[in-house]
Amino acid sequence: MKKLILIFVAALAISCGDNKKEEKKELKIGTQVEETSPAETTDDAVANVTIEGNDQMKFNKSEIRVKAGQKVKLTLKHVGKMDKTVMGHNWTLLTQDADMAAVGQAAALAKDSEYIPTDMKDKIIVHTKMLGGGESDTIEFDAPAPGTYTFMCTFPGHYALMQGQFIVE
Ligand code: ZN
């Protein structure tokens, strides 16, 4: 009887197999050591992530991967020279139901709060400070539930180029 239930559960897992499930399967087959991740993970408990923004209005990463349950220690470095009033960058992580364009448009009007729209705080999981050239900021937060999230810079107009995926596996 137990065996039957197990088979049923396995069948269920396979029947709702999406990309996430397939990835999980691959991970089980492959050895843990060979897992490659752009997240510069140093140990299982903490994901150390560094991402740069520059004067060309670009992040140097379009994808960041961490694991569920990890603490994320993320550092944003502005490697350019321009002032934050003209080329400011932050790293803002949105909830899965957030509309990036809507957040971006609201942010453009939120100069007084460093372009973090206070009326959309429920769409923002976490964010760094707004940085100018040569500055950096480190934030720590718990990885949200597994899934794919969007990150962006909320400086006016920047999200068109400065965005990417934050994937919790
Ligand atoms: Zn920016």
Short mmCIF file of N, CA and C and ligand atoms in Angstrom, two decimals:
data_model
loop_
_atom_site.label_atom_id
_atom_site.label_comp_id
_atom_site.label_asym_id
_atom_site.label_seq_id
_atom_site.Cartn_x
_atom_site.Cartn_y
_atom_site.Cartn_z
N MET A 1 0.84 -1.20 0.00
CA MET A 1 0.00 0.00 0.00
C MET A 1 0.87 1.26 0.00
N LYS A 2 1.89 1.26 0.83
CA LYS A 2 2.80 2.40 0.90
C LYS A 2 3.45 2.67 -0.47
N LYS A 3 3.83 1.59 -1.10
CA LYS A 3 4.48 1.69 -2.40
C LYS A 3 3.55 2.38 -3.41
N LEU A 4 2.29 1.98 -3.36
CA LEU A 4 1.31 2.55 -4.28
C LEU A 4 1.21 4.06 -4.10
N ILE A 5 1.18 4.48 -2.85
CA ILE A 5 1.08 5.91 -2.56
C ILE A 5 2.31 6.64 -3.10
N LEU A 6 3.46 6.04 -2.90
CA LEU A 6 4.70 6.64 -3.39
C LEU A 6 4.67 6.84 -4.89
N ILE A 7 4.19 5.80 -5.58
CA ILE A 7 4.12 5.87 -7.04
C ILE A 7 3.17 7.00 -7.45
N PHE A 8 2.08 7.11 -6.73
CA PHE A 8 1.10 8.14 -7.03
C PHE A 8 1.73 9.53 -6.87
N VAL A 9 2.47 9.71 -5.80
CA VAL A 9 3.11 11.00 -5.55
C VAL A 9 4.13 11.30 -6.65
N ALA A 10 4.89 10.28 -7.02
CA ALA A 10 5.90 10.47 -8.07
C ALA A 10 5.23 10.86 -9.38
N ALA A 11 4.11 10.20 -9.68
CA ALA A 11 3.40 10.49 -10.92
C ALA A 11 2.89 11.93 -10.90
N LEU A 12 2.42 12.35 -9.76
CA LEU A 12 1.94 13.72 -9.62
C LEU A 12 3.06 14.71 -9.91
N ALA A 13 4.21 14.43 -9.32
CA ALA A 13 5.36 15.33 -9.48
C ALA A 13 5.76 15.42 -10.94
N ILE A 14 5.68 14.28 -11.64
CA ILE A 14 6.08 14.28 -13.04
C ILE A 14 5.03 14.98 -13.89
N SER A 15 3.77 14.80 -13.56
CA SER A 15 2.71 15.34 -14.39
C SER A 15 2.68 16.86 -14.36
N CYS A 16 3.12 17.44 -13.25
CA CYS A 16 3.17 18.91 -13.26
C CYS A 16 4.59 19.37 -13.53
N GLY A 17 5.33 18.57 -14.28
CA GLY A 17 6.73 18.87 -14.54
C GLY A 17 6.91 20.11 -15.41
N ASP A 18 7.42 21.12 -14.82
CA ASP A 18 7.78 22.30 -15.58
C ASP A 18 9.30 22.40 -15.57
N ASN A 19 9.82 23.51 -16.01
CA ASN A 19 11.27 23.67 -16.09
C ASN A 19 11.94 23.49 -14.74
N LYS A 20 11.27 24.02 -13.71
CA LYS A 20 11.86 23.98 -12.38
C LYS A 20 12.10 22.53 -11.97
N LYS A 21 11.10 21.69 -12.21
CA LYS A 21 11.21 20.30 -11.81
C LYS A 21 12.33 19.61 -12.56
N GLU A 22 12.43 19.94 -13.84
CA GLU A 22 13.48 19.31 -14.63
C GLU A 22 14.86 19.68 -14.11
N GLU A 23 14.99 20.94 -13.75
CA GLU A 23 16.27 21.38 -13.20
C GLU A 23 16.60 20.60 -11.93
N LYS A 24 15.58 20.43 -11.10
CA LYS A 24 15.79 19.73 -9.84
C LYS A 24 16.28 18.31 -10.12
N LYS A 25 15.66 17.67 -11.10
CA LYS A 25 16.04 16.31 -11.42
C LYS A 25 17.50 16.24 -11.85
N GLU A 26 17.88 17.19 -12.71
CA GLU A 26 19.27 17.21 -13.17
C GLU A 26 20.24 17.37 -12.02
N LEU A 27 19.84 18.22 -11.08
CA LEU A 27 20.72 18.47 -9.94
C LEU A 27 20.94 17.19 -9.16
N LYS A 28 19.89 16.39 -9.05
CA LYS A 28 20.00 15.16 -8.28
C LYS A 28 20.95 14.18 -8.98
N ILE A 29 20.87 14.17 -10.30
CA ILE A 29 21.70 13.23 -11.06
C ILE A 29 23.16 13.68 -11.03
N GLY A 30 23.39 14.96 -11.31
CA GLY A 30 24.75 15.49 -11.31
C GLY A 30 25.30 15.55 -9.90
N THR A 31 26.60 15.59 -9.79
CA THR A 31 27.17 15.72 -8.45
C THR A 31 27.11 17.17 -8.01
N GLN A 32 26.99 17.36 -6.71
CA GLN A 32 26.84 18.69 -6.15
C GLN A 32 28.03 19.60 -6.51
N VAL A 33 29.20 19.00 -6.55
CA VAL A 33 30.41 19.78 -6.77
C VAL A 33 30.42 20.44 -8.15
N GLU A 34 29.80 19.76 -9.11
CA GLU A 34 29.87 20.27 -10.47
C GLU A 34 28.81 21.34 -10.78
N GLU A 35 27.97 21.60 -9.83
CA GLU A 35 26.97 22.64 -10.03
C GLU A 35 27.66 23.97 -10.27
N THR A 36 27.35 24.61 -11.38
CA THR A 36 27.93 25.93 -11.58
C THR A 36 26.85 26.96 -11.36
N SER A 37 27.23 28.04 -10.77
CA SER A 37 26.26 29.09 -10.48
C SER A 37 26.94 30.43 -10.60
N PRO A 38 26.30 31.38 -11.30
CA PRO A 38 26.88 32.71 -11.39
C PRO A 38 26.75 33.49 -10.08
N ALA A 39 26.19 32.87 -9.06
CA ALA A 39 25.93 33.59 -7.81
C ALA A 39 27.13 33.59 -6.87
N GLU A 40 28.25 33.04 -7.30
CA GLU A 40 29.45 33.06 -6.48
C GLU A 40 29.20 32.53 -5.07
N THR A 41 28.47 31.47 -5.00
CA THR A 41 28.12 30.90 -3.71
C THR A 41 29.35 30.33 -3.02
N THR A 42 29.54 30.71 -1.77
CA THR A 42 30.72 30.24 -1.05
C THR A 42 30.39 29.13 -0.07
N ASP A 43 29.21 29.11 0.46
CA ASP A 43 28.81 27.98 1.28
C ASP A 43 27.31 27.80 1.16
N ASP A 44 26.80 26.76 1.81
CA ASP A 44 25.40 26.44 1.61
C ASP A 44 24.45 27.45 2.25
N ALA A 45 24.88 28.06 3.33
CA ALA A 45 23.98 28.92 4.09
C ALA A 45 23.88 30.33 3.53
N VAL A 46 24.97 30.78 2.90
CA VAL A 46 25.00 32.16 2.42
C VAL A 46 25.38 32.22 0.95
N ALA A 47 24.63 32.96 0.18
CA ALA A 47 24.97 33.22 -1.21
C ALA A 47 25.57 34.62 -1.28
N ASN A 48 26.84 34.69 -1.60
CA ASN A 48 27.51 35.99 -1.75
C ASN A 48 27.42 36.41 -3.21
N VAL A 49 26.77 37.50 -3.45
CA VAL A 49 26.56 37.96 -4.81
C VAL A 49 27.10 39.37 -4.96
N THR A 50 27.88 39.59 -6.02
CA THR A 50 28.32 40.95 -6.32
C THR A 50 27.85 41.29 -7.71
N ILE A 51 27.25 42.43 -7.83
CA ILE A 51 26.80 42.88 -9.14
C ILE A 51 27.25 44.33 -9.33
N GLU A 52 27.64 44.64 -10.55
CA GLU A 52 28.14 45.99 -10.84
C GLU A 52 27.21 46.75 -11.78
N GLY A 53 27.16 48.05 -11.56
CA GLY A 53 26.49 48.94 -12.49
C GLY A 53 27.53 49.92 -13.00
N ASN A 54 27.36 50.39 -14.23
CA ASN A 54 28.41 51.27 -14.78
C ASN A 54 27.83 52.54 -15.40
N ASP A 55 28.70 53.35 -15.97
CA ASP A 55 28.27 54.61 -16.58
C ASP A 55 27.56 54.40 -17.92
N GLN A 56 27.59 53.19 -18.42
CA GLN A 56 26.89 52.87 -19.67
C GLN A 56 25.46 52.38 -19.38
N MET A 57 25.03 52.58 -18.12
CA MET A 57 23.67 52.21 -17.72
C MET A 57 23.43 50.71 -17.85
N LYS A 58 24.42 49.93 -17.40
CA LYS A 58 24.28 48.48 -17.50
C LYS A 58 24.70 47.80 -16.20
N PHE A 59 24.00 46.71 -15.88
CA PHE A 59 24.47 45.78 -14.86
C PHE A 59 25.41 44.80 -15.56
N ASN A 60 26.34 44.19 -14.80
CA ASN A 60 27.21 43.20 -15.42
C ASN A 60 26.64 41.78 -15.31
N LYS A 61 25.43 41.68 -14.78
CA LYS A 61 24.78 40.36 -14.68
C LYS A 61 23.32 40.51 -15.10
N SER A 62 22.85 39.55 -15.87
CA SER A 62 21.43 39.57 -16.23
C SER A 62 20.69 38.44 -15.51
N GLU A 63 21.46 37.63 -14.78
CA GLU A 63 20.83 36.52 -14.07
C GLU A 63 21.62 36.23 -12.79
N ILE A 64 20.88 36.05 -11.72
CA ILE A 64 21.49 35.69 -10.44
C ILE A 64 20.72 34.48 -9.91
N ARG A 65 21.48 33.45 -9.51
CA ARG A 65 20.83 32.25 -8.97
C ARG A 65 21.25 32.02 -7.52
N VAL A 66 20.27 31.76 -6.68
CA VAL A 66 20.55 31.38 -5.30
C VAL A 66 19.67 30.18 -4.98
N LYS A 67 19.88 29.62 -3.79
CA LYS A 67 19.07 28.46 -3.41
C LYS A 67 18.08 28.84 -2.32
N ALA A 68 16.95 28.18 -2.36
CA ALA A 68 15.93 28.41 -1.35
C ALA A 68 16.52 28.18 0.04
N GLY A 69 16.18 29.03 0.97
CA GLY A 69 16.66 28.88 2.33
C GLY A 69 17.97 29.58 2.60
N GLN A 70 18.63 30.03 1.55
CA GLN A 70 19.91 30.71 1.75
C GLN A 70 19.69 32.15 2.21
N LYS A 71 20.68 32.65 2.92
CA LYS A 71 20.75 34.07 3.18
C LYS A 71 21.53 34.66 2.00
N VAL A 72 21.04 35.74 1.47
CA VAL A 72 21.70 36.36 0.33
C VAL A 72 22.41 37.62 0.82
N LYS A 73 23.70 37.66 0.53
CA LYS A 73 24.48 38.85 0.84
C LYS A 73 24.86 39.46 -0.49
N LEU A 74 24.18 40.52 -0.85
CA LEU A 74 24.35 41.09 -2.18
C LEU A 74 25.01 42.47 -2.10
N THR A 75 26.05 42.61 -2.90
CA THR A 75 26.75 43.90 -2.97
C THR A 75 26.58 44.49 -4.36
N LEU A 76 26.09 45.71 -4.39
CA LEU A 76 26.04 46.44 -5.65
C LEU A 76 27.20 47.43 -5.66
N LYS A 77 27.97 47.40 -6.75
CA LYS A 77 29.07 48.35 -6.91
C LYS A 77 28.80 49.20 -8.13
N HIS A 78 28.89 50.50 -7.94
CA HIS A 78 28.82 51.40 -9.10
C HIS A 78 30.26 51.63 -9.54
N VAL A 79 30.64 51.01 -10.63
CA VAL A 79 32.04 51.07 -11.07
C VAL A 79 32.32 52.25 -12.00
N GLY A 80 31.28 53.09 -12.19
CA GLY A 80 31.49 54.26 -13.05
C GLY A 80 32.01 55.45 -12.27
N LYS A 81 31.92 56.62 -12.91
CA LYS A 81 32.42 57.85 -12.29
C LYS A 81 31.32 58.90 -12.13
N MET A 82 30.20 58.67 -12.76
CA MET A 82 29.17 59.70 -12.80
C MET A 82 28.40 59.80 -11.48
N ASP A 83 27.90 61.00 -11.23
CA ASP A 83 27.18 61.29 -9.99
C ASP A 83 25.83 60.55 -9.96
N LYS A 84 25.36 60.32 -8.74
CA LYS A 84 24.10 59.59 -8.63
C LYS A 84 22.88 60.40 -9.08
N THR A 85 23.06 61.71 -9.25
CA THR A 85 21.94 62.51 -9.74
C THR A 85 21.74 62.35 -11.25
N VAL A 86 22.79 61.90 -11.95
CA VAL A 86 22.64 61.71 -13.40
C VAL A 86 22.74 60.25 -13.83
N MET A 87 23.48 59.43 -13.05
CA MET A 87 23.65 58.01 -13.42
C MET A 87 23.56 57.16 -12.15
N GLY A 88 22.50 57.39 -11.38
CA GLY A 88 22.33 56.64 -10.14
C GLY A 88 21.92 55.20 -10.41
N HIS A 89 22.40 54.30 -9.58
CA HIS A 89 22.00 52.90 -9.71
C HIS A 89 21.61 52.34 -8.34
N ASN A 90 20.57 51.55 -8.34
CA ASN A 90 20.29 50.71 -7.19
C ASN A 90 19.96 49.32 -7.71
N TRP A 91 19.83 48.38 -6.78
CA TRP A 91 19.42 47.02 -7.15
C TRP A 91 18.15 46.76 -6.37
N THR A 92 17.08 46.59 -7.11
CA THR A 92 15.76 46.45 -6.50
C THR A 92 15.15 45.13 -6.93
N LEU A 93 14.74 44.34 -5.94
CA LEU A 93 14.14 43.03 -6.24
C LEU A 93 12.63 43.13 -6.09
N LEU A 94 11.94 42.72 -7.15
CA LEU A 94 10.48 42.85 -7.17
C LEU A 94 9.79 41.55 -6.78
N THR A 95 8.58 41.67 -6.29
CA THR A 95 7.77 40.48 -6.02
C THR A 95 7.37 39.87 -7.36
N GLN A 96 6.93 38.62 -7.33
CA GLN A 96 6.61 37.95 -8.60
C GLN A 96 5.40 38.56 -9.30
N ASP A 97 4.51 39.17 -8.54
CA ASP A 97 3.32 39.74 -9.18
C ASP A 97 3.51 41.20 -9.58
N ALA A 98 4.71 41.72 -9.39
CA ALA A 98 4.94 43.13 -9.70
C ALA A 98 5.03 43.34 -11.21
N ASP A 99 4.56 44.49 -11.65
CA ASP A 99 4.68 44.89 -13.05
C ASP A 99 5.88 45.85 -13.11
N MET A 100 6.96 45.38 -13.72
CA MET A 100 8.21 46.16 -13.70
C MET A 100 8.02 47.56 -14.29
N ALA A 101 7.29 47.65 -15.37
CA ALA A 101 7.09 48.95 -16.01
C ALA A 101 6.32 49.89 -15.08
N ALA A 102 5.33 49.34 -14.38
CA ALA A 102 4.53 50.16 -13.46
C ALA A 102 5.40 50.66 -12.30
N VAL A 103 6.24 49.77 -11.78
CA VAL A 103 7.15 50.17 -10.70
C VAL A 103 8.13 51.21 -11.24
N GLY A 104 8.65 50.99 -12.44
CA GLY A 104 9.60 51.91 -13.03
C GLY A 104 9.02 53.30 -13.25
N GLN A 105 7.77 53.34 -13.68
CA GLN A 105 7.12 54.63 -13.92
C GLN A 105 6.83 55.35 -12.61
N ALA A 106 6.38 54.60 -11.61
CA ALA A 106 6.12 55.22 -10.30
C ALA A 106 7.43 55.69 -9.68
N ALA A 107 8.48 54.91 -9.88
CA ALA A 107 9.78 55.24 -9.30
C ALA A 107 10.30 56.57 -9.86
N ALA A 108 10.06 56.79 -11.14
CA ALA A 108 10.57 58.01 -11.78
C ALA A 108 10.01 59.27 -11.12
N LEU A 109 8.87 59.14 -10.45
CA LEU A 109 8.25 60.29 -9.78
C LEU A 109 8.64 60.38 -8.31
N ALA A 110 9.45 59.43 -7.86
CA ALA A 110 9.75 59.33 -6.43
C ALA A 110 11.16 59.81 -6.11
N LYS A 111 11.50 60.97 -6.63
CA LYS A 111 12.86 61.50 -6.45
C LYS A 111 13.21 61.65 -4.96
N ASP A 112 12.25 62.10 -4.17
CA ASP A 112 12.52 62.39 -2.75
C ASP A 112 12.84 61.14 -1.94
N SER A 113 12.42 59.98 -2.42
CA SER A 113 12.73 58.74 -1.69
C SER A 113 13.73 57.90 -2.49
N GLU A 114 14.65 58.59 -3.16
CA GLU A 114 15.69 57.94 -3.96
C GLU A 114 15.10 56.99 -5.00
N TYR A 115 14.01 57.40 -5.59
CA TYR A 115 13.35 56.65 -6.66
C TYR A 115 12.83 55.28 -6.23
N ILE A 116 12.51 55.17 -4.94
CA ILE A 116 11.77 53.99 -4.47
C ILE A 116 10.34 54.47 -4.21
N PRO A 117 9.39 54.06 -5.04
CA PRO A 117 8.02 54.57 -4.89
C PRO A 117 7.36 54.02 -3.62
N THR A 118 7.05 54.92 -2.69
CA THR A 118 6.51 54.47 -1.40
C THR A 118 5.16 53.78 -1.55
N ASP A 119 4.40 54.14 -2.57
CA ASP A 119 3.10 53.50 -2.75
C ASP A 119 3.21 52.13 -3.41
N MET A 120 4.41 51.70 -3.71
CA MET A 120 4.59 50.37 -4.32
C MET A 120 5.53 49.52 -3.49
N LYS A 121 5.66 49.85 -2.24
CA LYS A 121 6.59 49.09 -1.39
C LYS A 121 6.19 47.62 -1.28
N ASP A 122 4.90 47.33 -1.44
CA ASP A 122 4.46 45.93 -1.37
C ASP A 122 4.90 45.13 -2.60
N LYS A 123 5.42 45.82 -3.61
CA LYS A 123 5.92 45.12 -4.81
C LYS A 123 7.44 44.97 -4.78
N ILE A 124 8.04 45.52 -3.74
CA ILE A 124 9.50 45.51 -3.64
C ILE A 124 9.92 44.66 -2.44
N ILE A 125 10.68 43.61 -2.70
CA ILE A 125 11.12 42.72 -1.63
C ILE A 125 12.26 43.37 -0.85
N VAL A 126 13.20 43.92 -1.60
CA VAL A 126 14.37 44.52 -0.96
C VAL A 126 15.06 45.41 -1.99
N HIS A 127 15.83 46.38 -1.51
CA HIS A 127 16.59 47.21 -2.45
C HIS A 127 17.82 47.78 -1.77
N THR A 128 18.82 48.11 -2.59
CA THR A 128 20.01 48.79 -2.05
C THR A 128 19.76 50.29 -2.05
N LYS A 129 20.74 51.02 -1.54
CA LYS A 129 20.70 52.47 -1.65
C LYS A 129 20.94 52.86 -3.11
N MET A 130 20.60 54.09 -3.44
CA MET A 130 20.93 54.63 -4.76
C MET A 130 22.39 55.08 -4.71
N LEU A 131 23.17 54.59 -5.67
CA LEU A 131 24.61 54.85 -5.64
C LEU A 131 25.08 55.70 -6.82
N GLY A 132 26.12 56.47 -6.56
CA GLY A 132 26.82 57.17 -7.63
C GLY A 132 28.14 56.46 -7.90
N GLY A 133 28.88 56.95 -8.89
CA GLY A 133 30.15 56.33 -9.27
C GLY A 133 31.08 56.13 -8.09
N GLY A 134 31.68 54.95 -8.01
CA GLY A 134 32.65 54.65 -6.96
C GLY A 134 32.04 54.16 -5.65
N GLU A 135 30.72 54.21 -5.54
CA GLU A 135 30.09 53.80 -4.28
C GLU A 135 29.64 52.34 -4.35
N SER A 136 29.43 51.76 -3.16
CA SER A 136 28.86 50.41 -3.13
C SER A 136 27.96 50.28 -1.91
N ASP A 137 27.09 49.30 -1.95
CA ASP A 137 26.18 49.05 -0.84
C ASP A 137 25.93 47.54 -0.77
N THR A 138 25.92 47.03 0.45
CA THR A 138 25.67 45.60 0.66
C THR A 138 24.39 45.42 1.46
N ILE A 139 23.55 44.53 0.99
CA ILE A 139 22.32 44.23 1.72
C ILE A 139 22.26 42.73 1.99
N GLU A 140 21.54 42.37 3.04
CA GLU A 140 21.36 40.95 3.37
C GLU A 140 19.88 40.67 3.51
N PHE A 141 19.47 39.57 2.93
CA PHE A 141 18.06 39.20 3.04
C PHE A 141 17.93 37.69 2.84
N ASP A 142 16.81 37.15 3.29
CA ASP A 142 16.56 35.72 3.10
C ASP A 142 16.02 35.50 1.70
N ALA A 143 16.54 34.50 1.02
CA ALA A 143 16.03 34.18 -0.32
C ALA A 143 14.53 33.94 -0.23
N PRO A 144 13.76 34.58 -1.13
CA PRO A 144 12.31 34.33 -1.11
C PRO A 144 12.00 32.92 -1.61
N ALA A 145 10.73 32.58 -1.66
CA ALA A 145 10.30 31.24 -2.09
C ALA A 145 10.84 30.93 -3.48
N PRO A 146 11.07 29.64 -3.77
CA PRO A 146 11.60 29.28 -5.09
C PRO A 146 10.77 29.87 -6.22
N GLY A 147 11.46 30.31 -7.25
CA GLY A 147 10.78 30.91 -8.39
C GLY A 147 11.68 31.92 -9.06
N THR A 148 11.13 32.57 -10.07
CA THR A 148 11.89 33.56 -10.83
C THR A 148 11.35 34.95 -10.53
N TYR A 149 12.24 35.82 -10.16
CA TYR A 149 11.89 37.20 -9.79
C TYR A 149 12.64 38.16 -10.72
N THR A 150 12.18 39.39 -10.77
CA THR A 150 12.84 40.40 -11.59
C THR A 150 13.60 41.36 -10.69
N PHE A 151 14.82 41.69 -11.10
CA PHE A 151 15.50 42.79 -10.43
C PHE A 151 15.72 43.93 -11.42
N MET A 152 15.85 45.13 -10.89
CA MET A 152 15.94 46.30 -11.75
C MET A 152 16.63 47.43 -11.02
N CYS A 153 17.02 48.44 -11.78
CA CYS A 153 17.45 49.71 -11.21
C CYS A 153 16.27 50.65 -11.37
N THR A 154 15.91 51.36 -10.28
CA THR A 154 14.71 52.21 -10.35
C THR A 154 15.01 53.67 -10.70
N PHE A 155 16.26 53.98 -11.02
CA PHE A 155 16.56 55.34 -11.50
C PHE A 155 15.76 55.57 -12.78
N PRO A 156 15.20 56.79 -12.96
CA PRO A 156 14.31 57.03 -14.11
C PRO A 156 14.88 56.53 -15.45
N GLY A 157 14.12 55.69 -16.09
CA GLY A 157 14.47 55.19 -17.42
C GLY A 157 15.45 54.04 -17.45
N HIS A 158 16.10 53.75 -16.33
CA HIS A 158 17.16 52.74 -16.37
C HIS A 158 16.67 51.31 -16.53
N TYR A 159 15.45 51.03 -16.09
CA TYR A 159 15.01 49.63 -16.11
C TYR A 159 14.94 49.05 -17.51
N ALA A 160 14.88 49.91 -18.52
CA ALA A 160 14.85 49.40 -19.89
C ALA A 160 16.10 48.56 -20.17
N LEU A 161 17.23 49.01 -19.63
CA LEU A 161 18.48 48.26 -19.82
C LEU A 161 18.92 47.53 -18.56
N MET A 162 18.61 48.13 -17.41
CA MET A 162 19.11 47.59 -16.15
C MET A 162 18.07 46.71 -15.47
N GLN A 163 18.01 45.48 -15.92
CA GLN A 163 17.07 44.52 -15.36
C GLN A 163 17.62 43.12 -15.54
N GLY A 164 17.07 42.19 -14.80
CA GLY A 164 17.51 40.82 -14.95
C GLY A 164 16.64 39.88 -14.11
N GLN A 165 17.04 38.63 -14.10
CA GLN A 165 16.27 37.62 -13.38
C GLN A 165 17.02 37.15 -12.15
N PHE A 166 16.26 37.07 -11.07
CA PHE A 166 16.78 36.56 -9.82
C PHE A 166 16.06 35.23 -9.60
N ILE A 167 16.82 34.14 -9.67
CA ILE A 167 16.19 32.82 -9.65
C ILE A 167 16.51 32.11 -8.33
N VAL A 168 15.47 31.72 -7.64
CA VAL A 168 15.62 30.97 -6.40
C VAL A 168 15.29 29.51 -6.71
N GLU A 169 16.32 28.64 -6.54
CA GLU A 169 16.15 27.24 -6.92
C GLU A 169 15.79 26.38 -5.72
ZN ZN B 1 20.65 52.85 -12.76
#
